[in-house]
PDB file of C-alpha atoms in Angstrom:
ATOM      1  CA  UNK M1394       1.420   2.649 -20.062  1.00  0.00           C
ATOM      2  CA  UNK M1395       4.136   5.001 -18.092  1.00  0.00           C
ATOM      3  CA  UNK M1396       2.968   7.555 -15.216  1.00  0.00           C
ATOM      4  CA  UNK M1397       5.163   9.835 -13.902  1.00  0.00           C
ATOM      5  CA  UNK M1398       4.952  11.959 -10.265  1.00  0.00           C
ATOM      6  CA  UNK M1399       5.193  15.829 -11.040  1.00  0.00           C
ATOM      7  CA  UNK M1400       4.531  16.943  -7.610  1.00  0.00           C
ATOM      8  CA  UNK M1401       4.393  15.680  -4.026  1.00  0.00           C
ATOM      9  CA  UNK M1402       3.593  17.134  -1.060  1.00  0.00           C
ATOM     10  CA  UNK M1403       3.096  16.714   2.728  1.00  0.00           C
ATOM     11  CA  UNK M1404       0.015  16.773   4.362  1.00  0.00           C
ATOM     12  CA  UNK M1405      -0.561  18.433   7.262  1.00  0.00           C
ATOM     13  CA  UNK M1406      -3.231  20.439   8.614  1.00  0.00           C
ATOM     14  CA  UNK M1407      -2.792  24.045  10.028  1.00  0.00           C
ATOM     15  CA  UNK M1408      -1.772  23.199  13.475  1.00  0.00           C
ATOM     16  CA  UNK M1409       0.919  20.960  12.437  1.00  0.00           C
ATOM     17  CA  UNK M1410      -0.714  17.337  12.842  1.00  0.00           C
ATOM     18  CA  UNK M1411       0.223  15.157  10.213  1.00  0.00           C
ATOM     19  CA  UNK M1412      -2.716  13.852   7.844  1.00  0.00           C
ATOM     20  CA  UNK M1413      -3.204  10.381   9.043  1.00  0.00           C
ATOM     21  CA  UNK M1414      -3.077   7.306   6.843  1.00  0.00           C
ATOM     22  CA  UNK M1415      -4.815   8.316   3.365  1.00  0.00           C
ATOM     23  CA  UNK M1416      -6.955   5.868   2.410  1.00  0.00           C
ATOM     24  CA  UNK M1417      -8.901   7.878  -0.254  1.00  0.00           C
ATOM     25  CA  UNK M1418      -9.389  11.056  -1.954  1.00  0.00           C
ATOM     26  CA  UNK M1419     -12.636  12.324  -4.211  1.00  0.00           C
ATOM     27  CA  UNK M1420     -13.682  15.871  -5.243  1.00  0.00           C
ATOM     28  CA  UNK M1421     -15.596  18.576  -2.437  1.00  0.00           C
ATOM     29  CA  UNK M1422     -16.561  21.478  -3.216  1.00  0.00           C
ATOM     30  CA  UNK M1423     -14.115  23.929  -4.286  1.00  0.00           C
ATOM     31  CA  UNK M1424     -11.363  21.105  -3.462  1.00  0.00           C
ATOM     32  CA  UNK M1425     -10.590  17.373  -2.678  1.00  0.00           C
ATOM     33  CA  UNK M1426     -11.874  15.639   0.385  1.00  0.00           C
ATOM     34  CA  UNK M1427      -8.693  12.880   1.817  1.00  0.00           C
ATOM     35  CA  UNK M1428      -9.982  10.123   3.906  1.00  0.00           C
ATOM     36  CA  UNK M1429      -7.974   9.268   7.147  1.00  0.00           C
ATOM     37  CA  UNK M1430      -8.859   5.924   7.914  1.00  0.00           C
ATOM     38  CA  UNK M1431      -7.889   5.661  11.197  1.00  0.00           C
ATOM     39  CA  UNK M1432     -10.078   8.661  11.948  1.00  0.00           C
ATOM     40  CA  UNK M1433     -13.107  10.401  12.444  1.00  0.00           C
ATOM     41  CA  UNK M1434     -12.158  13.316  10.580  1.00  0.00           C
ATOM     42  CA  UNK M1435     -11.471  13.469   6.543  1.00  0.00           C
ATOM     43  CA  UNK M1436      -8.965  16.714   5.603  1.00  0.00           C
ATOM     44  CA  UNK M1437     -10.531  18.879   3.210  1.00  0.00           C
ATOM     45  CA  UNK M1438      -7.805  20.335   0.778  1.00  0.00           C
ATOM     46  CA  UNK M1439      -8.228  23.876  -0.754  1.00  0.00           C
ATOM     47  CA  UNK M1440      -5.651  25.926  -2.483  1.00  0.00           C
ATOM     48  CA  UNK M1441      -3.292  24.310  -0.329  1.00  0.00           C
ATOM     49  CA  UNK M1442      -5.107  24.795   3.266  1.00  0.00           C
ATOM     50  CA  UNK M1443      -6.094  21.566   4.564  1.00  0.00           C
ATOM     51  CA  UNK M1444      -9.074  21.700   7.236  1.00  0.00           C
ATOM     52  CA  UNK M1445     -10.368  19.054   9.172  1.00  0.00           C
ATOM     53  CA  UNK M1446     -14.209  17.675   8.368  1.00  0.00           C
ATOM     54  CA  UNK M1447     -16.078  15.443  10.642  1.00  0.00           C
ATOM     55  CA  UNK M1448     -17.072  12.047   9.030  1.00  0.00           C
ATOM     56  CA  UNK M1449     -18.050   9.997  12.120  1.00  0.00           C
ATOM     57  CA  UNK M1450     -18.781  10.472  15.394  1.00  0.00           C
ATOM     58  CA  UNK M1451     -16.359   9.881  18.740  1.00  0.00           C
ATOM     59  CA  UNK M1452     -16.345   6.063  19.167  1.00  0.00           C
ATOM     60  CA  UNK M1453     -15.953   5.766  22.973  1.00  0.00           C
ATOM     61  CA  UNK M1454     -14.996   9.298  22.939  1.00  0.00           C
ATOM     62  CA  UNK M1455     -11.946   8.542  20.299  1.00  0.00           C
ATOM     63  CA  UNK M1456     -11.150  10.544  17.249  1.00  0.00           C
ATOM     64  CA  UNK M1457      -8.183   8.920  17.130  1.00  0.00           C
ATOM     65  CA  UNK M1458      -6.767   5.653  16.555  1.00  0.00           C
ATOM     66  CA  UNK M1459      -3.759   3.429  16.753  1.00  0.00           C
ATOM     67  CA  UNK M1460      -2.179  -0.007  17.589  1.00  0.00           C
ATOM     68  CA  UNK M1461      -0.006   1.581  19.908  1.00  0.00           C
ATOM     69  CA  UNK M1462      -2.827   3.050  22.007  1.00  0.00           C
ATOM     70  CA  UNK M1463      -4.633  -0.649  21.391  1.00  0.00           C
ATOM     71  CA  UNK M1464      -7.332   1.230  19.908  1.00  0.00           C
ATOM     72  CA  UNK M1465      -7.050  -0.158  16.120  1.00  0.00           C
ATOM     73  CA  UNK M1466      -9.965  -2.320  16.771  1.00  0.00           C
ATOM     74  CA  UNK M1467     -12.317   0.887  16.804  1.00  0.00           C
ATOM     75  CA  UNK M1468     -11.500   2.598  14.001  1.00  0.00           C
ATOM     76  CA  UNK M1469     -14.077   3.262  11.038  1.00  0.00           C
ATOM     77  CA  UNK M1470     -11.589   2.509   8.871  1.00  0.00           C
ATOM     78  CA  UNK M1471     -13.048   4.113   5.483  1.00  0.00           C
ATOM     79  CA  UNK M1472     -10.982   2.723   2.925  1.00  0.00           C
ATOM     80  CA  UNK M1473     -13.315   4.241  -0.543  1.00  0.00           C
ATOM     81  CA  UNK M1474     -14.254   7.674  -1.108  1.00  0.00           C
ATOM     82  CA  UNK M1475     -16.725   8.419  -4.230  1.00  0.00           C
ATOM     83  CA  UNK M1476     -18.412  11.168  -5.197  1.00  0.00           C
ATOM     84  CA  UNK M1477     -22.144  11.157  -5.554  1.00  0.00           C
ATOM     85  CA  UNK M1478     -24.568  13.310  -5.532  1.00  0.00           C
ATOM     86  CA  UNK M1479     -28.357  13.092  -3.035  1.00  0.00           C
ATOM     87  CA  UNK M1480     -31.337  15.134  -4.364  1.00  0.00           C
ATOM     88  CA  UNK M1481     -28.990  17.661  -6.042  1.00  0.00           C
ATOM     89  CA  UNK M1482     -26.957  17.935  -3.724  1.00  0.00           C
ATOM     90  CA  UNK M1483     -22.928  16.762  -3.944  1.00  0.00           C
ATOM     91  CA  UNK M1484     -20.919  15.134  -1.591  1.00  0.00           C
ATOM     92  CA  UNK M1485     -18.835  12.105  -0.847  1.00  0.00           C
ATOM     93  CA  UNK M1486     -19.227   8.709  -0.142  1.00  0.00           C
ATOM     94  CA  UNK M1487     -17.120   6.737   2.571  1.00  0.00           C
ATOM     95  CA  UNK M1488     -17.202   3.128   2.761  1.00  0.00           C
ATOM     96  CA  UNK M1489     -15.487   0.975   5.679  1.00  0.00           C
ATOM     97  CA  UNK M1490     -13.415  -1.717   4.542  1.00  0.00           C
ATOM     98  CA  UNK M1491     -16.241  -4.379   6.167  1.00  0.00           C
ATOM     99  CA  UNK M1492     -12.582  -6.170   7.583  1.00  0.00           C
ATOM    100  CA  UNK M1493     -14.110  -6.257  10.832  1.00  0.00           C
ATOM    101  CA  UNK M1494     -17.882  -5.926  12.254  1.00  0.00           C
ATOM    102  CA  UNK M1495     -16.870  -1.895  13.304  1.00  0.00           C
ATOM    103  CA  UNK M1496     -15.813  -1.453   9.631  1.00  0.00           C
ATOM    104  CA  UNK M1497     -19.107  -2.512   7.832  1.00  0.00           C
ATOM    105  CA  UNK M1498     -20.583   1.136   8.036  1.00  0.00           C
ATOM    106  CA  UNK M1499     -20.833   4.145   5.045  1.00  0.00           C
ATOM    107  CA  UNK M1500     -20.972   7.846   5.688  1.00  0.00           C
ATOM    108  CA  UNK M1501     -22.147  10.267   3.309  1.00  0.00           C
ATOM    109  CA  UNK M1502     -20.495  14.062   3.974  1.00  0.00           C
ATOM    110  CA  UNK M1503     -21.349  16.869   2.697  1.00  0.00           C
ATOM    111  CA  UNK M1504     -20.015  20.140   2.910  1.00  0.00           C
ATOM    112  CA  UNK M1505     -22.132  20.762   5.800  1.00  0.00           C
ATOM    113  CA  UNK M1506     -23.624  17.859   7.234  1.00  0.00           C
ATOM    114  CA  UNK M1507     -22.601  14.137   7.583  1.00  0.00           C
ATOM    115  CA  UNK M1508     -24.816  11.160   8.209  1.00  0.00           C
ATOM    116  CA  UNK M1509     -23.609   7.505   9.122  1.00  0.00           C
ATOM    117  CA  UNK M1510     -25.511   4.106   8.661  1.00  0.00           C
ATOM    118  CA  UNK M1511     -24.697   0.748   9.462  1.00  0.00           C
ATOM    119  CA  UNK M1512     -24.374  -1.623   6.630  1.00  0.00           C
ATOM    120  CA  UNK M1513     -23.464  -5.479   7.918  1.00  0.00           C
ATOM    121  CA  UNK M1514     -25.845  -7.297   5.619  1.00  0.00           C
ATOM    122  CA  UNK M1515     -25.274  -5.244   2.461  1.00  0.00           C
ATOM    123  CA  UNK M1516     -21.330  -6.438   3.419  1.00  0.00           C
ATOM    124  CA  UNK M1517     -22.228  -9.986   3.998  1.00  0.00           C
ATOM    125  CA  UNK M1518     -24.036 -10.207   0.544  1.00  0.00           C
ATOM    126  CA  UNK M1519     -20.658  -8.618  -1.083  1.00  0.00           C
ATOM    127  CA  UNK M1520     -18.688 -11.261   0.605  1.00  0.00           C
ATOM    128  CA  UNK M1521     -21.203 -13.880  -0.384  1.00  0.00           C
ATOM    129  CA  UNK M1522     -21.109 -12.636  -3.915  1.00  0.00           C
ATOM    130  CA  UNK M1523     -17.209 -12.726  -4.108  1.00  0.00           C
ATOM    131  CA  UNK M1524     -17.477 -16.157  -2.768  1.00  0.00           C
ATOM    132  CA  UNK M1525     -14.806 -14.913   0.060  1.00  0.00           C
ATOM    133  CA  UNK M1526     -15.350 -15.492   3.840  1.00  0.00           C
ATOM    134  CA  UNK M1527     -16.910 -12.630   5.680  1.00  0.00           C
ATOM    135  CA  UNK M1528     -13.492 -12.480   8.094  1.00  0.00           C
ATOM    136  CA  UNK M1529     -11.840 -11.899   5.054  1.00  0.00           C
ATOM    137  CA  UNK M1530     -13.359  -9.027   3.603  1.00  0.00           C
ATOM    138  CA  UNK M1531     -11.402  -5.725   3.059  1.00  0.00           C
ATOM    139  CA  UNK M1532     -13.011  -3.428   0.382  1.00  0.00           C
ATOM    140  CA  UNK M1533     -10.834  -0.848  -0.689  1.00  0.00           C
ATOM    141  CA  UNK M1534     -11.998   1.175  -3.425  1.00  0.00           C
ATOM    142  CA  UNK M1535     -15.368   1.803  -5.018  1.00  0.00           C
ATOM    143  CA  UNK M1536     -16.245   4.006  -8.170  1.00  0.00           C
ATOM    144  CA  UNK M1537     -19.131   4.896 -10.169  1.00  0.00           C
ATOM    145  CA  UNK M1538     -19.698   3.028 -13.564  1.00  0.00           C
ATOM    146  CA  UNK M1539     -22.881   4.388 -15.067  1.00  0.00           C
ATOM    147  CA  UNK M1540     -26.009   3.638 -11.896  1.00  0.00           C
ATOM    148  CA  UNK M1541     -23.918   1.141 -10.473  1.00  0.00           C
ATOM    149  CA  UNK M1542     -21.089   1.018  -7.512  1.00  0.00           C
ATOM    150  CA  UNK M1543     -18.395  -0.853  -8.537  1.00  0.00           C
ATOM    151  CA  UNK M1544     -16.873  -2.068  -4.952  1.00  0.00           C
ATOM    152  CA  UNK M1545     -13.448  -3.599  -5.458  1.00  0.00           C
ATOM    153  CA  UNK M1546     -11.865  -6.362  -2.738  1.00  0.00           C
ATOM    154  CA  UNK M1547      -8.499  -5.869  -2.155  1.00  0.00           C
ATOM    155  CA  UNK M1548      -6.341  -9.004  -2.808  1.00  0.00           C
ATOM    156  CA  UNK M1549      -4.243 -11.253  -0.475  1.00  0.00           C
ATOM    157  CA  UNK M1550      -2.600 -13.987  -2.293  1.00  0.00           C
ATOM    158  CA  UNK M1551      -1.212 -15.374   1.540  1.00  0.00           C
ATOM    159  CA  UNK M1552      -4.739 -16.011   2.203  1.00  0.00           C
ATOM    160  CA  UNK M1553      -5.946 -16.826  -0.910  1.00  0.00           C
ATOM    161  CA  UNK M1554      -7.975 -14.321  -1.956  1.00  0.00           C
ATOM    162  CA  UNK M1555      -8.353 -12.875  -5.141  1.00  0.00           C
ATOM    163  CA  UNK M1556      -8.465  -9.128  -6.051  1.00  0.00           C
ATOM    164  CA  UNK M1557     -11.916  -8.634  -7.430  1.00  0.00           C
ATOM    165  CA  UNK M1558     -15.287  -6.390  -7.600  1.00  0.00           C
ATOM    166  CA  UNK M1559     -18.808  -6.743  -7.547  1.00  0.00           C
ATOM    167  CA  UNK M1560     -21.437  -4.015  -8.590  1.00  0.00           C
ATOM    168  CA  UNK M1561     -24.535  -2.765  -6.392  1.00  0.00           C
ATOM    169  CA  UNK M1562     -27.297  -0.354  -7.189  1.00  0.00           C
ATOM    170  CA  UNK M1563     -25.921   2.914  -6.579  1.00  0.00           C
ATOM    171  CA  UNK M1564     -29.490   4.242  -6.135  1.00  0.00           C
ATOM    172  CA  UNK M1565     -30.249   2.044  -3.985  1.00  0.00           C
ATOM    173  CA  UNK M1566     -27.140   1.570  -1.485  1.00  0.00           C
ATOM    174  CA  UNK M1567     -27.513   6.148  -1.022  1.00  0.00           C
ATOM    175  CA  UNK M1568     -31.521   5.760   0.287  1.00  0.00           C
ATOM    176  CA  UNK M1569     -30.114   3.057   2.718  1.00  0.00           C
ATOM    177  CA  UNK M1570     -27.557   5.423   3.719  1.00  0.00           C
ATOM    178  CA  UNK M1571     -30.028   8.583   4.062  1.00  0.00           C
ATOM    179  CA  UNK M1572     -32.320   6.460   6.059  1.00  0.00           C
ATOM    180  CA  UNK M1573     -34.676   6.073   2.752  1.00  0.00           C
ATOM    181  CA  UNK M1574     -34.333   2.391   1.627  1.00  0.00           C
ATOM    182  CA  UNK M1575     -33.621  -1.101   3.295  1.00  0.00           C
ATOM    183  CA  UNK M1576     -30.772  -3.461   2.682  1.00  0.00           C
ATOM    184  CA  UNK M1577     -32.502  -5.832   0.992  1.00  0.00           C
ATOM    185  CA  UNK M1578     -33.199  -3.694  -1.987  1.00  0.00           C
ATOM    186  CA  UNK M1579     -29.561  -3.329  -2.285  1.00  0.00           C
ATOM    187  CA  UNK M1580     -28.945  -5.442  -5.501  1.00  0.00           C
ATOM    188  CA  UNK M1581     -25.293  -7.048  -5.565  1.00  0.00           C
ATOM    189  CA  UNK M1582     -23.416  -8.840  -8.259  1.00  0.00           C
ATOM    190  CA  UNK M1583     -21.402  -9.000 -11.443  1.00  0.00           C
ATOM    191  CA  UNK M1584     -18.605 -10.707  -9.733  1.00  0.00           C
ATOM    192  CA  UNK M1585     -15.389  -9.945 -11.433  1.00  0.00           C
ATOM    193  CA  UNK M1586     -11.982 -11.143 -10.644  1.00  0.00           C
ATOM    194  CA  UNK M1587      -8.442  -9.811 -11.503  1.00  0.00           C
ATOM    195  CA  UNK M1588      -5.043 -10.791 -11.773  1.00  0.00           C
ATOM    196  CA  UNK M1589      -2.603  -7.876 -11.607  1.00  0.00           C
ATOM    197  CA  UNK M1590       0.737  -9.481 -11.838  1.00  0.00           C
ATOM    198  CA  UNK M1591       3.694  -9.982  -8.981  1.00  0.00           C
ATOM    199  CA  UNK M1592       6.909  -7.980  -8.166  1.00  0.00           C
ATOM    200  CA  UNK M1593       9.182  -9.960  -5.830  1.00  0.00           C
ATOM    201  CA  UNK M1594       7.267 -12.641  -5.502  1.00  0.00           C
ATOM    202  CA  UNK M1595       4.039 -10.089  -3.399  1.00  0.00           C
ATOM    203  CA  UNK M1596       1.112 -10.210  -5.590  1.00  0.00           C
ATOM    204  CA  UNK M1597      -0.107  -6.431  -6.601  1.00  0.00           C
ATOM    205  CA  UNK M1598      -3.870  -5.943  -4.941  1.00  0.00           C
ATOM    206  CA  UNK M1599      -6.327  -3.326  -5.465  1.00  0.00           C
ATOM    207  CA  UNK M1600      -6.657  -0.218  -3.082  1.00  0.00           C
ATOM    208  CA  UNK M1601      -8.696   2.292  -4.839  1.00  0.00           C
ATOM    209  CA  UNK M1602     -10.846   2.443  -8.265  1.00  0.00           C
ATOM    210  CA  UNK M1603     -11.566   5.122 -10.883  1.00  0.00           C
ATOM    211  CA  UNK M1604     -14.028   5.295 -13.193  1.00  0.00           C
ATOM    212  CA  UNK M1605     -12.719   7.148 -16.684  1.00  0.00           C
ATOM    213  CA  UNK M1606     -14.573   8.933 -18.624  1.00  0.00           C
ATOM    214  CA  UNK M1607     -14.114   6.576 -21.674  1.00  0.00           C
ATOM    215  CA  UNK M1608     -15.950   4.047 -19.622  1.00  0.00           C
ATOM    216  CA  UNK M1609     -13.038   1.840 -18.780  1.00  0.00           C
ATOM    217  CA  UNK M1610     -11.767   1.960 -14.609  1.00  0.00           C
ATOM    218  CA  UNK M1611      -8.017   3.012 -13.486  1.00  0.00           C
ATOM    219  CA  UNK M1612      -7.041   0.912  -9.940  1.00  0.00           C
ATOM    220  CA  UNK M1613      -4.134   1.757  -7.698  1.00  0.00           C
ATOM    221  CA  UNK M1614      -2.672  -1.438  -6.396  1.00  0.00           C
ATOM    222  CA  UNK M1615       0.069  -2.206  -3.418  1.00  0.00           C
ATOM    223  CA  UNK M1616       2.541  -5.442  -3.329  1.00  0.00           C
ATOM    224  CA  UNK M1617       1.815  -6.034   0.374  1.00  0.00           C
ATOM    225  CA  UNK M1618       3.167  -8.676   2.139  1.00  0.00           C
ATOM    226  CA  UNK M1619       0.661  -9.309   5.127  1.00  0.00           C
ATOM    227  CA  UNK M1620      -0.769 -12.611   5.677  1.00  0.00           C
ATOM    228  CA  UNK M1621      -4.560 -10.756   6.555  1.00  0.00           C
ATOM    229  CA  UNK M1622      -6.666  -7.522   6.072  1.00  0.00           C
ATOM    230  CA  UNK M1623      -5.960  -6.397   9.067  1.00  0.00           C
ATOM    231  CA  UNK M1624      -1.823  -5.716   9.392  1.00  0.00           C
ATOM    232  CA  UNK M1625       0.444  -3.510   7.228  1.00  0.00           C
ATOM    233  CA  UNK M1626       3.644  -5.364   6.239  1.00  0.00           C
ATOM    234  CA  UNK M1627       6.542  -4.198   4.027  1.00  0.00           C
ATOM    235  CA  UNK M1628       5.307  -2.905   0.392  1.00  0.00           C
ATOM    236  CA  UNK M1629       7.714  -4.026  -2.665  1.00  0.00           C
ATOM    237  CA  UNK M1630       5.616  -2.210  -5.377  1.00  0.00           C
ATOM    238  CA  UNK M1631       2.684   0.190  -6.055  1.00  0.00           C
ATOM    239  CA  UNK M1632       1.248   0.311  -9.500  1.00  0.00           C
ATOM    240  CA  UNK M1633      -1.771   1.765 -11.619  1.00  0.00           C
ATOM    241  CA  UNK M1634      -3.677  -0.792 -14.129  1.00  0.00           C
ATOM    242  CA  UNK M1635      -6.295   0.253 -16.183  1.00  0.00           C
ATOM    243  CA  UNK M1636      -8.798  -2.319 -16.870  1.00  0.00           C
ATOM    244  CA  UNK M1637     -12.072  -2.928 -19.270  1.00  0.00           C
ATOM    245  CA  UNK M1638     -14.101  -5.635 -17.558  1.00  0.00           C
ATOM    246  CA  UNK M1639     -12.160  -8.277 -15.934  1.00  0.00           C
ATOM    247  CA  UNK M1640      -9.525  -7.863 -18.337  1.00  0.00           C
ATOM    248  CA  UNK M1641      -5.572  -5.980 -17.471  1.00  0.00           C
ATOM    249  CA  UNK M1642      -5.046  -3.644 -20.311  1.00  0.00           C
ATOM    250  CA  UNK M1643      -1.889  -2.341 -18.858  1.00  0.00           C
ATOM    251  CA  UNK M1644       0.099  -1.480 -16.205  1.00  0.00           C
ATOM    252  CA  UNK M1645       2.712   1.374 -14.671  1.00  0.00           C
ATOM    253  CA  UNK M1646       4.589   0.471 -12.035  1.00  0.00           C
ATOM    254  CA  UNK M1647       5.516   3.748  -9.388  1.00  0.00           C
ATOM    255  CA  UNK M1648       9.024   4.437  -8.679  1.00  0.00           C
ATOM    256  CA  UNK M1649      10.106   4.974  -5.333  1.00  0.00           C
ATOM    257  CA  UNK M1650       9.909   8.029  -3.514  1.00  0.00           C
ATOM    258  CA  UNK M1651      12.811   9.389  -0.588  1.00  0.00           C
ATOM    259  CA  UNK M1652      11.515   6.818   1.898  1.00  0.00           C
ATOM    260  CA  UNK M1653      10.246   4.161  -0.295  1.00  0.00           C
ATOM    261  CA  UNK M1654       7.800   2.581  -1.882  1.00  0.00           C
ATOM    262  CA  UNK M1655       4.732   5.342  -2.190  1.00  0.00           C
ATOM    263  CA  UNK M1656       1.437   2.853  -1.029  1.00  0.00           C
ATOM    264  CA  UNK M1657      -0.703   4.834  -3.196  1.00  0.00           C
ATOM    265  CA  UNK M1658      -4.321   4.225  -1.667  1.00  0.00           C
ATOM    266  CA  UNK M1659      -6.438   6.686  -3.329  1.00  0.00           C
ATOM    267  CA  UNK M1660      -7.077   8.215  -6.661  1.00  0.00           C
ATOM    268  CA  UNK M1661      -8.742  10.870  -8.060  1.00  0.00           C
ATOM    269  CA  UNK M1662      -9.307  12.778 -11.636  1.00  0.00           C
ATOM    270  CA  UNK M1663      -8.190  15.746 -12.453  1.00  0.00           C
ATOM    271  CA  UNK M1664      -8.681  16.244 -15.887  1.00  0.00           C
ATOM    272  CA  UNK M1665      -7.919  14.723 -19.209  1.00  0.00           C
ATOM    273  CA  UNK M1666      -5.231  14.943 -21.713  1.00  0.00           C
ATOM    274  CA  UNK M1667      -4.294  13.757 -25.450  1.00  0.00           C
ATOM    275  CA  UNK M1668      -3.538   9.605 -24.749  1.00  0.00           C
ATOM    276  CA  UNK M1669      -3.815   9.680 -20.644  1.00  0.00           C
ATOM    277  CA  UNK M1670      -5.010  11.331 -17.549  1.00  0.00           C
ATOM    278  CA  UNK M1671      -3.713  13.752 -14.941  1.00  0.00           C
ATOM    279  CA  UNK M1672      -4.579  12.341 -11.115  1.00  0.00           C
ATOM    280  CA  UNK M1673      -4.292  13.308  -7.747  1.00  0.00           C
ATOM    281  CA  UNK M1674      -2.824  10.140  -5.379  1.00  0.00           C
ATOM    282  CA  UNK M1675      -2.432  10.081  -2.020  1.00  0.00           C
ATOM    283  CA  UNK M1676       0.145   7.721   0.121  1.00  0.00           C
ATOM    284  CA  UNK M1677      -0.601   6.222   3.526  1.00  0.00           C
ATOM    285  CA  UNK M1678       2.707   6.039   5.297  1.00  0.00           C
ATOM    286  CA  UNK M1679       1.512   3.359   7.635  1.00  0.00           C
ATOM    287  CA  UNK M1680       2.748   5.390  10.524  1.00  0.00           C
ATOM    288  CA  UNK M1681       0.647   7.487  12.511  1.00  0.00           C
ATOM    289  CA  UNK M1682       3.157   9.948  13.445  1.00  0.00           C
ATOM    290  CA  UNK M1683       4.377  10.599   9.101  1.00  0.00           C
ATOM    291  CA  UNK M1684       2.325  12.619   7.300  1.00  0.00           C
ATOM    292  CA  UNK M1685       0.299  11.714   4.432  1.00  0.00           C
ATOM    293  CA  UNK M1686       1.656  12.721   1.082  1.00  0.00           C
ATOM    294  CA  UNK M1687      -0.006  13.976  -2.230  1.00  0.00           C
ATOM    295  CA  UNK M1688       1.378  12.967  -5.583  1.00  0.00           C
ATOM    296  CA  UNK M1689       0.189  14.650  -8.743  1.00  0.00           C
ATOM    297  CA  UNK M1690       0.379  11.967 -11.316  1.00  0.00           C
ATOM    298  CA  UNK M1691       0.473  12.058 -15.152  1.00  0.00           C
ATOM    299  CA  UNK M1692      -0.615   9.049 -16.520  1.00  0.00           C
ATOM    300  CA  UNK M1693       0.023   7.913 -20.617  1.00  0.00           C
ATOM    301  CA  UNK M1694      -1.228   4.990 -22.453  1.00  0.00           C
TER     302      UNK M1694
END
């Protein structure tokens, strides 16, 4: 499998401020929705205008968040975006990354509306069903496979946890959301675990999922070295793998971009070619001050 970048932009929204920390990008509308993750705003991208779209409300009157303000703590941090669609009508699903009690929530936007629930005990029956501490939770990508959610833990070999997924009724999980359901009808399981290889001695961990039309899921994946969910640290490698049940099929390895390694946290479909794929990506740069970038990938296997 090779993949190779044939664009890359900056991303910025009209009054200059960067796009913060991509964590995740699915279709909206007439464009692509790009989750900031240290936000409560998502940039909506269309024909190269990016706007901003609430997702949350204030926390504490904060939109904005950072460990230099000491407000990292607070943020929603949505780490998955997947489309879905509500009683005929499309939009996007956010999921927080459950690492800490402020991140166990989901909001479901739409082009005009947005509506956030609280999820903890859906997120402690993940971490049960991963057979992971709750502390050590920190779900990073999540994709549709037929009526289920596939929700995929991202990896951290320091602490000894595996990259791996578990599947929940997708049903289900939107009339909790909408206010329709209760958690415990929430089904979770199908615990799968995968082993994506090392580069430099950082094991590569899942942060983001696609499913392909052919029925078989593409991940992104970052060589991290952090010792827990919760701090960046220096990234030797980003990589795509496609995968068909617990089993690696393949992998590409990214090649650096002009100020390094791209950490390439979300993924989305474009279309389809003859033998591959042609994918948006979108690269947090772990500083809130640098823009987010947009890759357009092509991907061969």
């Amino acid at each position: 499998m090779r993949v190779a970048v044939q664009e890359s932009a900056l991303l910025a929204f009209p009054d200059g401020s960067p796009v913060r920390a991509a964590s995740g990008i699915a279709p909206f509308g007439d464009g692509w929705l790009i989750v900031q993750d240290d936000a409560t705003h998502a940039a909506w991208s269309r024909q190269g205008v990016v706007t901003a779209v609430r997702v949350a409300d204030p926390v504490d009157g904060l939109e904005i968040f950072s460990s230099a303000a000491g407000t990292k703590h607070r943020k929603p941090d949505f780490e998955a975006a997947c489309a879905v669609t509500v009683d005929g009508t499309p939009g996007v699903l956010l999921l927080g990354s459950g690492s800490t009690g402020a991140r166990m929530r989901a909001s479901l936007v739409t082009p005009v509306s947005f509506t956030v629930a609280e999820l903890s005990p859906v997120y402690s029956r993940v971490a049960a069903v991963l057979d992971i501490p709750l502390v050590q939770l920190n779900l990073e990508g999540a994709c549709l496979v037929g009526d289920r959610l596939r929700w995929f833990q991202r990896g951290n070999a320091a602490a000894g946890i595996p990259s791996g997924s578990v599947d929940l009724d997708a049903r289900a999980l939107l009339a909790l959301v909408t206010g329709s359901g209760v958690a415990d009808r929430v089904g979770v399981g199908d615990r799968r675990r995968y082993d994506l290889g090392t580069v430099g001695g950082v094991a590569l961990a899942v942060t983001d999922a696609l499913a392909l039309p052919d029925g078989r899921v593409l991940v992104s994946a970052a060589a991290e070295d952090t010792p827990n969910a919760i701090d960046d640290g220096p990234v030797v490698a980003a990589a795509l793998a496609l995968l068909e049940g617990e089993t690696v099929l393949a992998t590409a390895e990214l090649s650096a971009l002009p100020g390094g390694v791209p950490k390439v946290e979300g993924v989305a479909l474009r279309d389809t070619i003859p033998g591959g794929v042609r994918l948006w990506a979108v690269v947090d740069a772990d500083d809130p001050a640098m823009p987010s970038r947009l890759l357009a990938l092509t991907l061969w296997w």
